[in-house]
XYZ file of C-alpha atoms in Angstrom:
146
model
C 17.487 -90.906 21.541
C 18.977 -87.958 21.681
C 16.977 -84.737 20.600
C 16.351 -84.671 16.632
C 15.061 -82.180 14.239
C 11.540 -82.399 14.358
C 9.922 -78.880 13.419
C 6.172 -78.922 14.976
C 3.102 -76.457 16.210
C 1.700 -77.617 19.368
C -1.243 -76.115 21.354
C -1.751 -78.021 24.760
C -2.924 -81.806 23.165
C -2.835 -81.239 19.768
C 0.640 -81.109 17.479
C 1.426 -80.845 14.488
C 4.301 -81.903 12.086
C 5.459 -79.330 9.741
C 5.573 -81.445 6.176
C 9.270 -82.310 4.755
C 11.662 -81.332 3.665
C 12.402 -78.595 5.563
C 14.603 -77.065 3.184
C 15.951 -73.860 5.246
C 15.097 -72.834 8.973
C 16.727 -69.294 9.835
C 15.657 -67.737 13.575
C 16.278 -64.146 13.553
C 16.811 -62.894 16.418
C 16.830 -58.603 17.237
C 17.770 -55.942 20.672
C 16.510 -52.865 20.791
C 18.458 -49.922 21.456
C 18.378 -46.217 22.096
C 21.553 -44.231 20.091
C 22.661 -40.667 21.520
C 24.647 -38.774 19.181
C 26.547 -35.863 21.537
C 27.792 -33.136 19.365
C 31.129 -32.130 19.316
C 32.916 -36.045 20.398
C 33.394 -38.399 17.909
C 30.880 -41.581 18.065
C 27.865 -42.456 19.892
C 25.982 -43.350 22.827
C 24.317 -47.274 22.447
C 21.904 -47.294 25.478
C 18.864 -49.777 27.017
C 19.268 -53.585 25.198
C 16.295 -55.872 25.350
C 16.206 -58.629 23.185
C 12.924 -57.986 21.325
C 11.184 -61.837 19.658
C 12.433 -64.235 18.076
C 11.125 -64.196 13.378
C 11.773 -68.135 12.452
C 11.663 -68.313 8.847
C 11.046 -71.920 7.308
C 11.069 -73.337 3.820
C 9.941 -77.235 3.041
C 8.105 -78.935 0.491
C 5.329 -81.236 0.399
C 6.686 -84.359 -0.067
C 5.583 -86.089 2.897
C 3.756 -85.591 6.445
C 3.884 -87.191 10.515
C 6.507 -90.248 8.517
C 3.670 -90.410 5.254
C 4.169 -89.712 1.736
C 1.725 -87.370 -0.430
C 2.112 -88.262 -3.673
C -1.144 -86.769 -5.349
C -1.420 -83.208 -6.077
C -4.721 -83.730 -3.642
C -3.054 -85.213 -1.026
C -0.546 -82.224 -1.040
C -3.279 -79.921 -1.031
C -4.760 -81.410 1.420
C -1.258 -81.179 3.465
C -1.303 -77.529 3.096
C -5.012 -76.014 3.946
C -3.287 -78.623 6.861
C -0.672 -76.419 7.927
C -2.663 -73.084 7.465
C -5.333 -74.365 10.365
C -3.241 -75.596 12.140
C -0.881 -71.809 12.151
C -4.297 -70.463 12.819
C -4.225 -67.748 15.562
C -7.331 -66.116 16.341
C -10.467 -65.857 18.920
C -11.128 -69.389 19.281
C -7.283 -70.394 18.829
C -4.824 -69.348 21.271
C -0.840 -68.534 20.398
C 1.122 -71.523 19.649
C 4.685 -73.390 20.959
C 6.623 -73.677 17.615
C 8.596 -77.287 18.615
C 12.938 -77.203 16.883
C 13.982 -80.718 18.547
C 11.777 -83.847 19.839
C 13.095 -86.953 21.553
C 10.290 -89.913 21.003
C 11.363 -91.348 23.174
C 11.523 -89.636 26.055
C 8.684 -86.846 25.073
C 11.838 -84.155 25.710
C 11.304 -81.587 23.129
C 12.743 -77.633 22.856
C 10.839 -75.097 21.940
C 9.584 -71.561 21.430
C 6.173 -69.991 23.496
C 3.947 -67.181 22.837
C 3.900 -67.482 18.808
C 1.709 -66.165 16.077
C 1.897 -67.146 12.047
C 2.870 -63.717 10.152
C 3.234 -65.076 6.755
C 2.285 -68.465 4.816
C 3.185 -68.624 0.934
C 2.575 -72.098 -0.811
C 3.675 -72.333 -4.598
C 1.437 -74.573 -6.358
C 2.994 -74.918 -9.996
C 5.677 -77.940 -9.519
C 2.118 -80.229 -9.770
C 5.145 -83.110 -8.928
C 6.198 -81.569 -5.389
C 4.347 -78.297 -3.557
C 7.168 -75.662 -1.737
C 5.709 -73.863 1.289
C 7.749 -70.603 3.095
C 6.383 -69.612 6.587
C 7.299 -67.178 8.905
C 6.529 -67.068 13.163
C 6.667 -64.763 15.140
C 7.686 -65.845 18.695
C 6.678 -63.397 21.408
C 8.954 -64.738 24.052
C 13.053 -65.091 22.530
C 14.077 -67.961 24.835
C 14.507 -71.493 23.595
C 12.207 -73.590 26.505
C 13.469 -77.564 27.097
C 10.663 -79.635 28.810
């Protein structure tokens, strides 16, 4: 079976699948550089290119999580609270891997390492379907395969 889109938070033995459906998942890469303007010469000189970390921006809905459908407001809220806990990085919780693709047969995955959460927003105003927006910073911009 080939790799499947399966966004999840992974820490050593802990695995947390993001609530589905995922409406949008965007990866933003940036490069640092120095720009110099030489007097009396048209244009500029750009030097010192280096890739910074990647920012991952996700928008999702809490209709299902790990294959289980969430119907009630209490179930959807419990899922969001679990997501919030899984995303926490602090003294007792190290940075995590953010998994993009996973093969359930071979357990191969493609993922970002050294990730931390920079923002989590919930929208609880629609009782039939809660939504969330999540921003993750991956200090390592490489997509790893293991």
